[in-house]
């Protein structure tokens, strides 16, 4: 075993042992390169020299994950900005291993305690990443995590060689420089099975339905807010257009009095104050850069003159 592999073999072995699998998929990625090899836990030491060389000399990143088409109990949460160990443990989602990849980048591995198909693991991983506010939408939960003990090779631009489910982007830029970061640090390697792991498996379908319903609700609220903004903008434009029409054939020295009268009509008509301020601010171009301030002060003089909401007479 080469010195570079030997020096970091303990963290590598502790990380893999804590994940509790007999077979692993090791994925290597770099500029214009991506390969995955399936290795048993016992055979990995024989390949460490080559993996370490690729990581050190060829500047390739080293990821680990379970084999997709095998049933196992391993899911990944992250990357989170802080270590979630205490939070996960309190919820019964005890992490088997936690690694720190770099500033504000922690990955937590959870063992469910019972082998399940890939589809079930995917649902649980997506739910947990959504539940802990790491990833707001399903379909992006990572399945590959950095392997402890190796250098992080973080591109300074989006990299199209990142594994599926990672945060990096799609199209490769013309120039990419891989910057060596510190080695991936193993924070915890207890190998613990999550006390609520089997409950996650049992309720996977319900958790997916809960997550989907909440996401749909949030999307609808966002859509309704956007529509409300659009309608508000249209109302402001229409009010300001009518205001400008009222200015026509009016002597400039009487425009301030006209504005006060129009604001009073708006107040008596129940038009929201914010709309009137925005409309007057657009219409009163004669005020130049002070149009906004003028609108706020003019509207305030009318809208705040009747604290009890009594209608005023023109």
PDB file of C-alpha atoms in Angstrom:
ATOM      1  CA  UNK A   1       0.000   0.000   0.000  1.00  0.00           C
ATOM      2  CA  UNK A   2       1.418   3.411  -0.990  1.00  0.00           C
ATOM      3  CA  UNK A   3       2.113   6.002   1.744  1.00  0.00           C
ATOM      4  CA  UNK A   4      -0.680   8.275   0.511  1.00  0.00           C
ATOM      5  CA  UNK A   5      -3.238   5.470   0.853  1.00  0.00           C
ATOM      6  CA  UNK A   6      -1.771   4.042   4.055  1.00  0.00           C
ATOM      7  CA  UNK A   7      -1.858   7.367   5.891  1.00  0.00           C
ATOM      8  CA  UNK A   8      -5.595   7.710   5.433  1.00  0.00           C
ATOM      9  CA  UNK A   9      -6.642   4.074   5.402  1.00  0.00           C
ATOM     10  CA  UNK A  10      -7.987   4.128   9.015  1.00  0.00           C
ATOM     11  CA  UNK A  11     -10.575   6.831   8.223  1.00  0.00           C
ATOM     12  CA  UNK A  12     -11.500   5.114   4.980  1.00  0.00           C
ATOM     13  CA  UNK A  13     -11.983   1.761   6.688  1.00  0.00           C
ATOM     14  CA  UNK A  14     -13.891   3.249   9.662  1.00  0.00           C
ATOM     15  CA  UNK A  15     -16.206   5.139   7.310  1.00  0.00           C
ATOM     16  CA  UNK A  16     -16.970   2.082   5.198  1.00  0.00           C
ATOM     17  CA  UNK A  17     -17.369  -0.215   8.206  1.00  0.00           C
ATOM     18  CA  UNK A  18     -19.830   2.227   9.817  1.00  0.00           C
ATOM     19  CA  UNK A  19     -22.004   2.136   6.690  1.00  0.00           C
ATOM     20  CA  UNK A  20     -22.563  -1.556   7.319  1.00  0.00           C
ATOM     21  CA  UNK A  21     -22.581  -2.881   3.733  1.00  0.00           C
ATOM     22  CA  UNK A  22     -20.694  -5.825   2.300  1.00  0.00           C
ATOM     23  CA  UNK A  23     -20.509  -4.286  -1.200  1.00  0.00           C
ATOM     24  CA  UNK A  24     -19.944  -0.669  -2.205  1.00  0.00           C
ATOM     25  CA  UNK A  25     -19.990   1.328  -5.400  1.00  0.00           C
ATOM     26  CA  UNK A  26     -16.967   3.637  -5.598  1.00  0.00           C
ATOM     27  CA  UNK A  27     -17.439   6.445  -8.106  1.00  0.00           C
ATOM     28  CA  UNK A  28     -14.517   8.535  -9.373  1.00  0.00           C
ATOM     29  CA  UNK A  29     -15.195  11.790 -11.173  1.00  0.00           C
ATOM     30  CA  UNK A  30     -13.039  14.446 -12.755  1.00  0.00           C
ATOM     31  CA  UNK A  31     -12.988  16.703 -15.790  1.00  0.00           C
ATOM     32  CA  UNK A  32     -14.394  14.672 -18.674  1.00  0.00           C
ATOM     33  CA  UNK A  33     -14.197  11.495 -16.603  1.00  0.00           C
ATOM     34  CA  UNK A  34     -16.575   9.342 -14.573  1.00  0.00           C
ATOM     35  CA  UNK A  35     -16.333   5.691 -13.604  1.00  0.00           C
ATOM     36  CA  UNK A  36     -17.933   3.421 -11.017  1.00  0.00           C
ATOM     37  CA  UNK A  37     -16.546   0.171  -9.687  1.00  0.00           C
ATOM     38  CA  UNK A  38     -18.339  -2.237  -7.350  1.00  0.00           C
ATOM     39  CA  UNK A  39     -16.055  -3.569  -4.621  1.00  0.00           C
ATOM     40  CA  UNK A  40     -16.560  -5.725  -1.572  1.00  0.00           C
ATOM     41  CA  UNK A  41     -15.482  -4.335   1.775  1.00  0.00           C
ATOM     42  CA  UNK A  42     -12.683  -6.885   1.928  1.00  0.00           C
ATOM     43  CA  UNK A  43     -11.361  -6.059  -1.537  1.00  0.00           C
ATOM     44  CA  UNK A  44     -11.274  -2.284  -1.180  1.00  0.00           C
ATOM     45  CA  UNK A  45      -7.771  -2.211   0.438  1.00  0.00           C
ATOM     46  CA  UNK A  46      -6.360  -3.789  -2.723  1.00  0.00           C
ATOM     47  CA  UNK A  47      -7.663  -0.849  -4.767  1.00  0.00           C
ATOM     48  CA  UNK A  48      -6.710   1.984  -2.425  1.00  0.00           C
ATOM     49  CA  UNK A  49      -3.392   2.654  -4.165  1.00  0.00           C
ATOM     50  CA  UNK A  50      -5.101   3.242  -7.492  1.00  0.00           C
ATOM     51  CA  UNK A  51      -7.950   5.279  -5.976  1.00  0.00           C
ATOM     52  CA  UNK A  52      -5.497   7.410  -3.963  1.00  0.00           C
ATOM     53  CA  UNK A  53      -3.366   7.984  -7.076  1.00  0.00           C
ATOM     54  CA  UNK A  54      -6.406   9.106  -9.072  1.00  0.00           C
ATOM     55  CA  UNK A  55      -7.467  11.380  -6.229  1.00  0.00           C
ATOM     56  CA  UNK A  56      -4.003  12.860  -5.681  1.00  0.00           C
ATOM     57  CA  UNK A  57      -2.472  12.956  -9.164  1.00  0.00           C
ATOM     58  CA  UNK A  58      -5.423  12.861 -11.543  1.00  0.00           C
ATOM     59  CA  UNK A  59      -7.442  15.218  -9.300  1.00  0.00           C
ATOM     60  CA  UNK A  60     -10.483  12.965  -9.241  1.00  0.00           C
ATOM     61  CA  UNK A  61     -13.118  13.072  -6.526  1.00  0.00           C
ATOM     62  CA  UNK A  62     -13.970   9.880  -4.660  1.00  0.00           C
ATOM     63  CA  UNK A  63     -17.606   9.086  -3.842  1.00  0.00           C
ATOM     64  CA  UNK A  64     -19.131   6.089  -2.094  1.00  0.00           C
ATOM     65  CA  UNK A  65     -22.651   4.657  -2.163  1.00  0.00           C
ATOM     66  CA  UNK A  66     -24.507   1.389  -1.981  1.00  0.00           C
ATOM     67  CA  UNK A  67     -25.051  -0.672  -5.096  1.00  0.00           C
ATOM     68  CA  UNK A  68     -28.292   0.511  -6.698  1.00  0.00           C
ATOM     69  CA  UNK A  69     -29.675  -2.851  -7.741  1.00  0.00           C
ATOM     70  CA  UNK A  70     -28.983  -4.483  -4.383  1.00  0.00           C
ATOM     71  CA  UNK A  71     -31.329  -4.281  -1.416  1.00  0.00           C
ATOM     72  CA  UNK A  72     -29.696  -2.539   1.530  1.00  0.00           C
ATOM     73  CA  UNK A  73     -30.581  -0.094   4.317  1.00  0.00           C
ATOM     74  CA  UNK A  74     -28.330   2.896   3.621  1.00  0.00           C
ATOM     75  CA  UNK A  75     -29.590   6.416   2.805  1.00  0.00           C
ATOM     76  CA  UNK A  76     -27.781   9.754   2.631  1.00  0.00           C
ATOM     77  CA  UNK A  77     -28.820  13.157   3.980  1.00  0.00           C
ATOM     78  CA  UNK A  78     -27.060  16.271   2.812  1.00  0.00           C
ATOM     79  CA  UNK A  79     -25.249  18.367   2.139  1.00  0.00           C
ATOM     80  CA  UNK A  80     -26.354  20.346   5.189  1.00  0.00           C
ATOM     81  CA  UNK A  81     -24.743  23.605   6.278  1.00  0.00           C
ATOM     82  CA  UNK A  82     -24.194  22.311   9.818  1.00  0.00           C
ATOM     83  CA  UNK A  83     -23.806  18.870  11.320  1.00  0.00           C
ATOM     84  CA  UNK A  84     -27.254  17.444  12.085  1.00  0.00           C
ATOM     85  CA  UNK A  85     -26.091  14.712  14.443  1.00  0.00           C
ATOM     86  CA  UNK A  86     -27.965  15.907  17.555  1.00  0.00           C
ATOM     87  CA  UNK A  87     -31.111  16.772  15.602  1.00  0.00           C
ATOM     88  CA  UNK A  88     -31.153  13.421  13.816  1.00  0.00           C
ATOM     89  CA  UNK A  89     -30.504  11.484  16.997  1.00  0.00           C
ATOM     90  CA  UNK A  90     -33.285  13.281  18.852  1.00  0.00           C
ATOM     91  CA  UNK A  91     -35.725  12.312  16.094  1.00  0.00           C
ATOM     92  CA  UNK A  92     -34.631   8.662  16.093  1.00  0.00           C
ATOM     93  CA  UNK A  93     -32.773   9.070  12.812  1.00  0.00           C
ATOM     94  CA  UNK A  94     -29.399   8.328  14.400  1.00  0.00           C
ATOM     95  CA  UNK A  95     -26.579   8.740  11.840  1.00  0.00           C
ATOM     96  CA  UNK A  96     -24.251   5.802  11.308  1.00  0.00           C
ATOM     97  CA  UNK A  97     -21.566   8.111   9.914  1.00  0.00           C
ATOM     98  CA  UNK A  98     -21.075  11.850   9.442  1.00  0.00           C
ATOM     99  CA  UNK A  99     -18.428  13.454   7.238  1.00  0.00           C
ATOM    100  CA  UNK A 100     -17.376  17.071   6.809  1.00  0.00           C
ATOM    101  CA  UNK A 101     -16.518  17.806   3.205  1.00  0.00           C
ATOM    102  CA  UNK A 102     -15.759  21.493   3.653  1.00  0.00           C
ATOM    103  CA  UNK A 103     -17.209  24.734   5.005  1.00  0.00           C
ATOM    104  CA  UNK A 104     -20.978  24.353   5.446  1.00  0.00           C
ATOM    105  CA  UNK A 105     -20.986  20.921   3.790  1.00  0.00           C
ATOM    106  CA  UNK A 106     -21.830  17.963   6.016  1.00  0.00           C
ATOM    107  CA  UNK A 107     -23.146  14.569   4.912  1.00  0.00           C
ATOM    108  CA  UNK A 108     -25.000  12.175   7.214  1.00  0.00           C
ATOM    109  CA  UNK A 109     -25.482   8.486   6.473  1.00  0.00           C
ATOM    110  CA  UNK A 110     -28.447   6.676   8.020  1.00  0.00           C
ATOM    111  CA  UNK A 111     -28.948   2.931   8.346  1.00  0.00           C
ATOM    112  CA  UNK A 112     -32.592   1.906   8.328  1.00  0.00           C
ATOM    113  CA  UNK A 113     -32.014  -1.492   9.927  1.00  0.00           C
ATOM    114  CA  UNK A 114     -33.632  -3.537   7.166  1.00  0.00           C
ATOM    115  CA  UNK A 115     -32.656  -4.071   3.502  1.00  0.00           C
ATOM    116  CA  UNK A 116     -35.095  -2.414   1.096  1.00  0.00           C
ATOM    117  CA  UNK A 117     -35.203  -1.825  -2.674  1.00  0.00           C
ATOM    118  CA  UNK A 118     -33.732   1.272  -4.281  1.00  0.00           C
ATOM    119  CA  UNK A 119     -37.164   2.860  -4.818  1.00  0.00           C
ATOM    120  CA  UNK A 120     -37.944   2.747  -1.092  1.00  0.00           C
ATOM    121  CA  UNK A 121     -34.526   4.106  -0.145  1.00  0.00           C
ATOM    122  CA  UNK A 122     -34.998   6.925  -2.625  1.00  0.00           C
ATOM    123  CA  UNK A 123     -38.355   7.926  -1.158  1.00  0.00           C
ATOM    124  CA  UNK A 124     -36.966   7.942   2.386  1.00  0.00           C
ATOM    125  CA  UNK A 125     -33.866   9.910   1.379  1.00  0.00           C
ATOM    126  CA  UNK A 126     -35.974  12.501  -0.451  1.00  0.00           C
ATOM    127  CA  UNK A 127     -38.338  12.787   2.499  1.00  0.00           C
ATOM    128  CA  UNK A 128     -35.559  13.245   5.062  1.00  0.00           C
ATOM    129  CA  UNK A 129     -33.759  15.828   2.928  1.00  0.00           C
ATOM    130  CA  UNK A 130     -37.056  17.686   2.540  1.00  0.00           C
ATOM    131  CA  UNK A 131     -38.036  17.282   6.205  1.00  0.00           C
ATOM    132  CA  UNK A 132     -34.724  18.717   7.438  1.00  0.00           C
ATOM    133  CA  UNK A 133     -34.961  21.597   4.934  1.00  0.00           C
ATOM    134  CA  UNK A 134     -31.894  20.524   2.971  1.00  0.00           C
ATOM    135  CA  UNK A 135     -33.560  20.002  -0.401  1.00  0.00           C
ATOM    136  CA  UNK A 136     -36.976  21.617  -0.991  1.00  0.00           C
ATOM    137  CA  UNK A 137     -38.047  19.387  -3.875  1.00  0.00           C
ATOM    138  CA  UNK A 138     -37.922  15.621  -4.420  1.00  0.00           C
ATOM    139  CA  UNK A 139     -35.824  14.157  -7.189  1.00  0.00           C
ATOM    140  CA  UNK A 140     -32.606  15.813  -6.046  1.00  0.00           C
ATOM    141  CA  UNK A 141     -31.676  13.899  -2.906  1.00  0.00           C
ATOM    142  CA  UNK A 142     -28.077  12.677  -3.305  1.00  0.00           C
ATOM    143  CA  UNK A 143     -27.198   9.017  -3.286  1.00  0.00           C
ATOM    144  CA  UNK A 144     -23.414   9.527  -3.587  1.00  0.00           C
ATOM    145  CA  UNK A 145     -21.377  10.822  -0.671  1.00  0.00           C
ATOM    146  CA  UNK A 146     -17.717  11.777  -0.365  1.00  0.00           C
ATOM    147  CA  UNK A 147     -15.510   9.013   1.017  1.00  0.00           C
ATOM    148  CA  UNK A 148     -13.581  10.057   4.125  1.00  0.00           C
ATOM    149  CA  UNK A 149      -9.810  10.320   3.967  1.00  0.00           C
ATOM    150  CA  UNK A 150      -9.498  11.562   0.395  1.00  0.00           C
ATOM    151  CA  UNK A 151      -8.851  15.059  -0.889  1.00  0.00           C
ATOM    152  CA  UNK A 152     -11.866  17.050  -1.939  1.00  0.00           C
ATOM    153  CA  UNK A 153     -11.467  18.141  -5.523  1.00  0.00           C
ATOM    154  CA  UNK A 154     -13.953  20.985  -5.739  1.00  0.00           C
ATOM    155  CA  UNK A 155     -14.339  22.646  -9.144  1.00  0.00           C
ATOM    156  CA  UNK A 156     -14.489  26.426  -9.165  1.00  0.00           C
ATOM    157  CA  UNK A 157     -17.200  26.255 -11.834  1.00  0.00           C
ATOM    158  CA  UNK A 158     -20.095  23.949 -12.610  1.00  0.00           C
ATOM    159  CA  UNK A 159     -18.961  20.447 -13.448  1.00  0.00           C
ATOM    160  CA  UNK A 160     -20.867  18.086 -15.711  1.00  0.00           C
ATOM    161  CA  UNK A 161     -19.051  15.060 -14.314  1.00  0.00           C
ATOM    162  CA  UNK A 162     -20.709  15.174 -10.892  1.00  0.00           C
ATOM    163  CA  UNK A 163     -22.722  12.090  -9.931  1.00  0.00           C
ATOM    164  CA  UNK A 164     -26.462  12.039 -10.415  1.00  0.00           C
ATOM    165  CA  UNK A 165     -28.307  13.823  -7.642  1.00  0.00           C
ATOM    166  CA  UNK A 166     -25.464  16.207  -6.773  1.00  0.00           C
ATOM    167  CA  UNK A 167     -25.823  19.968  -6.685  1.00  0.00           C
ATOM    168  CA  UNK A 168     -23.462  20.819  -9.521  1.00  0.00           C
ATOM    169  CA  UNK A 169     -24.701  21.715 -12.949  1.00  0.00           C
ATOM    170  CA  UNK A 170     -25.035  20.346 -16.421  1.00  0.00           C
ATOM    171  CA  UNK A 171     -22.941  21.984 -19.127  1.00  0.00           C
ATOM    172  CA  UNK A 172     -19.148  21.907 -18.903  1.00  0.00           C
ATOM    173  CA  UNK A 173     -17.493  25.318 -19.190  1.00  0.00           C
ATOM    174  CA  UNK A 174     -14.578  25.774 -21.549  1.00  0.00           C
ATOM    175  CA  UNK A 175     -12.111  26.195 -18.714  1.00  0.00           C
ATOM    176  CA  UNK A 176     -12.224  24.437 -15.368  1.00  0.00           C
ATOM    177  CA  UNK A 177      -9.669  24.472 -12.580  1.00  0.00           C
ATOM    178  CA  UNK A 178      -9.850  21.875  -9.835  1.00  0.00           C
ATOM    179  CA  UNK A 179      -8.767  23.325  -6.527  1.00  0.00           C
ATOM    180  CA  UNK A 180      -7.489  20.929  -3.834  1.00  0.00           C
ATOM    181  CA  UNK A 181      -9.528  21.280  -0.640  1.00  0.00           C
ATOM    182  CA  UNK A 182      -8.670  19.622   2.669  1.00  0.00           C
ATOM    183  CA  UNK A 183      -9.368  15.949   3.031  1.00  0.00           C
ATOM    184  CA  UNK A 184     -12.865  14.754   3.773  1.00  0.00           C
ATOM    185  CA  UNK A 185     -13.018  14.541   7.574  1.00  0.00           C
ATOM    186  CA  UNK A 186     -14.774  11.702   9.341  1.00  0.00           C
ATOM    187  CA  UNK A 187     -16.762  13.329  12.178  1.00  0.00           C
ATOM    188  CA  UNK A 188     -18.573  10.229  13.420  1.00  0.00           C
ATOM    189  CA  UNK A 189     -18.499   6.547  12.596  1.00  0.00           C
ATOM    190  CA  UNK A 190     -20.739   4.817  15.128  1.00  0.00           C
ATOM    191  CA  UNK A 191     -22.367   2.404  12.709  1.00  0.00           C
ATOM    192  CA  UNK A 192     -25.596   2.875  14.657  1.00  0.00           C
ATOM    193  CA  UNK A 193     -28.897   1.815  13.178  1.00  0.00           C
ATOM    194  CA  UNK A 194     -31.553   4.527  13.352  1.00  0.00           C
ATOM    195  CA  UNK A 195     -34.072   3.704  16.082  1.00  0.00           C
ATOM    196  CA  UNK A 196     -36.884   4.949  13.816  1.00  0.00           C
ATOM    197  CA  UNK A 197     -35.408   3.368  10.704  1.00  0.00           C
ATOM    198  CA  UNK A 198     -37.956   0.586  10.377  1.00  0.00           C
ATOM    199  CA  UNK A 199     -40.758   3.070  11.014  1.00  0.00           C
ATOM    200  CA  UNK A 200     -39.479   5.110   8.070  1.00  0.00           C
ATOM    201  CA  UNK A 201     -39.670   1.977   5.942  1.00  0.00           C
ATOM    202  CA  UNK A 202     -43.153   1.083   7.164  1.00  0.00           C
ATOM    203  CA  UNK A 203     -44.550   4.554   6.499  1.00  0.00           C
ATOM    204  CA  UNK A 204     -42.572   5.365   3.322  1.00  0.00           C
ATOM    205  CA  UNK A 205     -45.692   5.716   1.165  1.00  0.00           C
ATOM    206  CA  UNK A 206     -47.359   7.980   3.735  1.00  0.00           C
ATOM    207  CA  UNK A 207     -44.231  10.119   4.050  1.00  0.00           C
ATOM    208  CA  UNK A 208     -44.077  10.539   0.291  1.00  0.00           C
ATOM    209  CA  UNK A 209     -47.741  11.591   0.207  1.00  0.00           C
ATOM    210  CA  UNK A 210     -47.166  14.068   3.063  1.00  0.00           C
ATOM    211  CA  UNK A 211     -44.150  15.568   1.293  1.00  0.00           C
ATOM    212  CA  UNK A 212     -45.914  15.801  -2.080  1.00  0.00           C
ATOM    213  CA  UNK A 213     -48.993  17.450  -0.563  1.00  0.00           C
ATOM    214  CA  UNK A 214     -46.879  20.020   1.298  1.00  0.00           C
ATOM    215  CA  UNK A 215     -44.831  20.803  -1.801  1.00  0.00           C
ATOM    216  CA  UNK A 216     -47.985  21.178  -3.921  1.00  0.00           C
ATOM    217  CA  UNK A 217     -49.445  23.493  -1.276  1.00  0.00           C
ATOM    218  CA  UNK A 218     -46.282  25.619  -1.206  1.00  0.00           C
ATOM    219  CA  UNK A 219     -46.189  25.813  -4.987  1.00  0.00           C
ATOM    220  CA  UNK A 220     -49.839  26.878  -5.093  1.00  0.00           C
ATOM    221  CA  UNK A 221     -49.205  29.561  -2.466  1.00  0.00           C
ATOM    222  CA  UNK A 222     -46.245  30.826  -4.476  1.00  0.00           C
ATOM    223  CA  UNK A 223     -48.352  30.867  -7.635  1.00  0.00           C
ATOM    224  CA  UNK A 224     -51.185  32.737  -5.925  1.00  0.00           C
ATOM    225  CA  UNK A 225     -48.714  35.267  -4.518  1.00  0.00           C
ATOM    226  CA  UNK A 226     -47.236  35.791  -7.979  1.00  0.00           C
ATOM    227  CA  UNK A 227     -50.694  36.230  -9.461  1.00  0.00           C
ATOM    228  CA  UNK A 228     -51.569  38.731  -6.746  1.00  0.00           C
ATOM    229  CA  UNK A 229     -48.387  40.675  -7.544  1.00  0.00           C
ATOM    230  CA  UNK A 230     -49.298  40.694 -11.234  1.00  0.00           C
ATOM    231  CA  UNK A 231     -52.831  41.930 -10.511  1.00  0.00           C
ATOM    232  CA  UNK A 232     -51.478  44.589  -8.151  1.00  0.00           C
ATOM    233  CA  UNK A 233     -49.092  45.790 -10.833  1.00  0.00           C
ATOM    234  CA  UNK A 234     -51.910  45.994 -13.371  1.00  0.00           C
ATOM    235  CA  UNK A 235     -54.060  48.001 -10.938  1.00  0.00           C
ATOM    236  CA  UNK A 236     -51.228  50.433 -10.264  1.00  0.00           C
ATOM    237  CA  UNK A 237     -50.698  50.968 -13.995  1.00  0.00           C
ATOM    238  CA  UNK A 238     -54.412  51.574 -14.557  1.00  0.00           C
ATOM    239  CA  UNK A 239     -54.657  54.010 -11.627  1.00  0.00           C
ATOM    240  CA  UNK A 240     -51.599  55.948 -12.765  1.00  0.00           C
ATOM    241  CA  UNK A 241     -52.986  56.092 -16.313  1.00  0.00           C
ATOM    242  CA  UNK A 242     -56.259  57.567 -15.041  1.00  0.00           C
ATOM    243  CA  UNK A 243     -54.287  59.989 -12.880  1.00  0.00           C
ATOM    244  CA  UNK A 244     -52.300  61.238 -15.864  1.00  0.00           C
ATOM    245  CA  UNK A 245     -55.536  61.671 -17.820  1.00  0.00           C
ATOM    246  CA  UNK A 246     -56.861  63.844 -14.970  1.00  0.00           C
ATOM    247  CA  UNK A 247     -53.770  66.053 -15.317  1.00  0.00           C
ATOM    248  CA  UNK A 248     -54.682  66.961 -18.903  1.00  0.00           C
ATOM    249  CA  UNK A 249     -55.839  70.535 -19.396  1.00  0.00           C
ATOM    250  CA  UNK A 250     -55.024  71.306 -15.738  1.00  0.00           C
ATOM    251  CA  UNK A 251     -52.730  74.154 -14.799  1.00  0.00           C
ATOM    252  CA  UNK A 252     -49.505  72.894 -13.269  1.00  0.00           C
ATOM    253  CA  UNK A 253     -49.883  75.107 -10.188  1.00  0.00           C
ATOM    254  CA  UNK A 254     -53.142  73.321  -9.320  1.00  0.00           C
ATOM    255  CA  UNK A 255     -51.863  69.755  -9.766  1.00  0.00           C
ATOM    256  CA  UNK A 256     -51.016  69.306  -6.079  1.00  0.00           C
ATOM    257  CA  UNK A 257     -54.599  70.159  -5.162  1.00  0.00           C
ATOM    258  CA  UNK A 258     -55.813  67.742  -7.841  1.00  0.00           C
ATOM    259  CA  UNK A 259     -53.630  65.003  -6.364  1.00  0.00           C
ATOM    260  CA  UNK A 260     -55.143  65.588  -2.932  1.00  0.00           C
ATOM    261  CA  UNK A 261     -58.639  65.368  -4.392  1.00  0.00           C
ATOM    262  CA  UNK A 262     -57.853  62.139  -6.251  1.00  0.00           C
ATOM    263  CA  UNK A 263     -56.319  60.591  -3.133  1.00  0.00           C
ATOM    264  CA  UNK A 264     -59.439  61.533  -1.193  1.00  0.00           C
ATOM    265  CA  UNK A 265     -61.635  59.844  -3.798  1.00  0.00           C
ATOM    266  CA  UNK A 266     -59.428  56.754  -3.595  1.00  0.00           C
ATOM    267  CA  UNK A 267     -59.683  56.738   0.193  1.00  0.00           C
ATOM    268  CA  UNK A 268     -63.462  57.030   0.122  1.00  0.00           C
ATOM    269  CA  UNK A 269     -63.559  54.284  -2.502  1.00  0.00           C
ATOM    270  CA  UNK A 270     -61.670  51.884  -0.250  1.00  0.00           C
ATOM    271  CA  UNK A 271     -58.628  51.590  -2.523  1.00  0.00           C
ATOM    272  CA  UNK A 272     -55.640  50.251  -0.541  1.00  0.00           C
ATOM    273  CA  UNK A 273     -53.149  52.877   0.488  1.00  0.00           C
ATOM    274  CA  UNK A 274     -50.168  51.079  -1.076  1.00  0.00           C
ATOM    275  CA  UNK A 275     -51.807  51.070  -4.508  1.00  0.00           C
ATOM    276  CA  UNK A 276     -52.573  54.788  -4.316  1.00  0.00           C
ATOM    277  CA  UNK A 277     -49.001  55.587  -3.272  1.00  0.00           C
ATOM    278  CA  UNK A 278     -47.576  53.563  -6.147  1.00  0.00           C
ATOM    279  CA  UNK A 279     -49.959  55.053  -8.711  1.00  0.00           C
ATOM    280  CA  UNK A 280     -49.344  58.651  -7.621  1.00  0.00           C
ATOM    281  CA  UNK A 281     -45.603  58.025  -7.558  1.00  0.00           C
ATOM    282  CA  UNK A 282     -45.768  56.950 -11.206  1.00  0.00           C
ATOM    283  CA  UNK A 283     -48.073  59.782 -12.274  1.00  0.00           C
ATOM    284  CA  UNK A 284     -46.372  62.717 -10.516  1.00  0.00           C
ATOM    285  CA  UNK A 285     -43.373  62.810 -12.840  1.00  0.00           C
ATOM    286  CA  UNK A 286     -43.192  66.584 -12.395  1.00  0.00           C
ATOM    287  CA  UNK A 287     -41.683  65.921  -8.968  1.00  0.00           C
ATOM    288  CA  UNK A 288     -38.704  64.160 -10.502  1.00  0.00           C
ATOM    289  CA  UNK A 289     -36.699  62.015  -8.077  1.00  0.00           C
ATOM    290  CA  UNK A 290     -38.943  63.150  -5.221  1.00  0.00           C
ATOM    291  CA  UNK A 291     -42.104  61.685  -6.770  1.00  0.00           C
ATOM    292  CA  UNK A 292     -42.086  58.663  -4.466  1.00  0.00           C
ATOM    293  CA  UNK A 293     -41.627  60.744  -1.317  1.00  0.00           C
ATOM    294  CA  UNK A 294     -44.276  63.207  -2.490  1.00  0.00           C
ATOM    295  CA  UNK A 295     -46.738  60.359  -3.092  1.00  0.00           C
ATOM    296  CA  UNK A 296     -46.174  58.854   0.358  1.00  0.00           C
ATOM    297  CA  UNK A 297     -46.634  62.202   2.099  1.00  0.00           C
ATOM    298  CA  UNK A 298     -49.707  63.181   0.074  1.00  0.00           C
ATOM    299  CA  UNK A 299     -51.435  59.848   0.661  1.00  0.00           C
ATOM    300  CA  UNK A 300     -50.509  59.845   4.362  1.00  0.00           C
ATOM    301  CA  UNK A 301     -52.102  63.261   4.833  1.00  0.00           C
ATOM    302  CA  UNK A 302     -55.456  61.846   3.685  1.00  0.00           C
ATOM    303  CA  UNK A 303     -55.345  58.241   4.880  1.00  0.00           C
ATOM    304  CA  UNK A 304     -54.077  59.130   8.358  1.00  0.00           C
ATOM    305  CA  UNK A 305     -56.422  62.068   8.885  1.00  0.00           C
ATOM    306  CA  UNK A 306     -59.320  59.782   9.860  1.00  0.00           C
ATOM    307  CA  UNK A 307     -58.029  57.279  12.487  1.00  0.00           C
ATOM    308  CA  UNK A 308     -61.465  55.759  12.950  1.00  0.00           C
ATOM    309  CA  UNK A 309     -61.842  55.060   9.255  1.00  0.00           C
ATOM    310  CA  UNK A 310     -64.630  57.663   8.753  1.00  0.00           C
ATOM    311  CA  UNK A 311     -65.097  58.718   5.144  1.00  0.00           C
ATOM    312  CA  UNK A 312     -63.991  62.232   4.361  1.00  0.00           C
ATOM    313  CA  UNK A 313     -65.763  64.684   2.135  1.00  0.00           C
ATOM    314  CA  UNK A 314     -64.017  66.162  -0.879  1.00  0.00           C
TER     315      UNK A 314
END
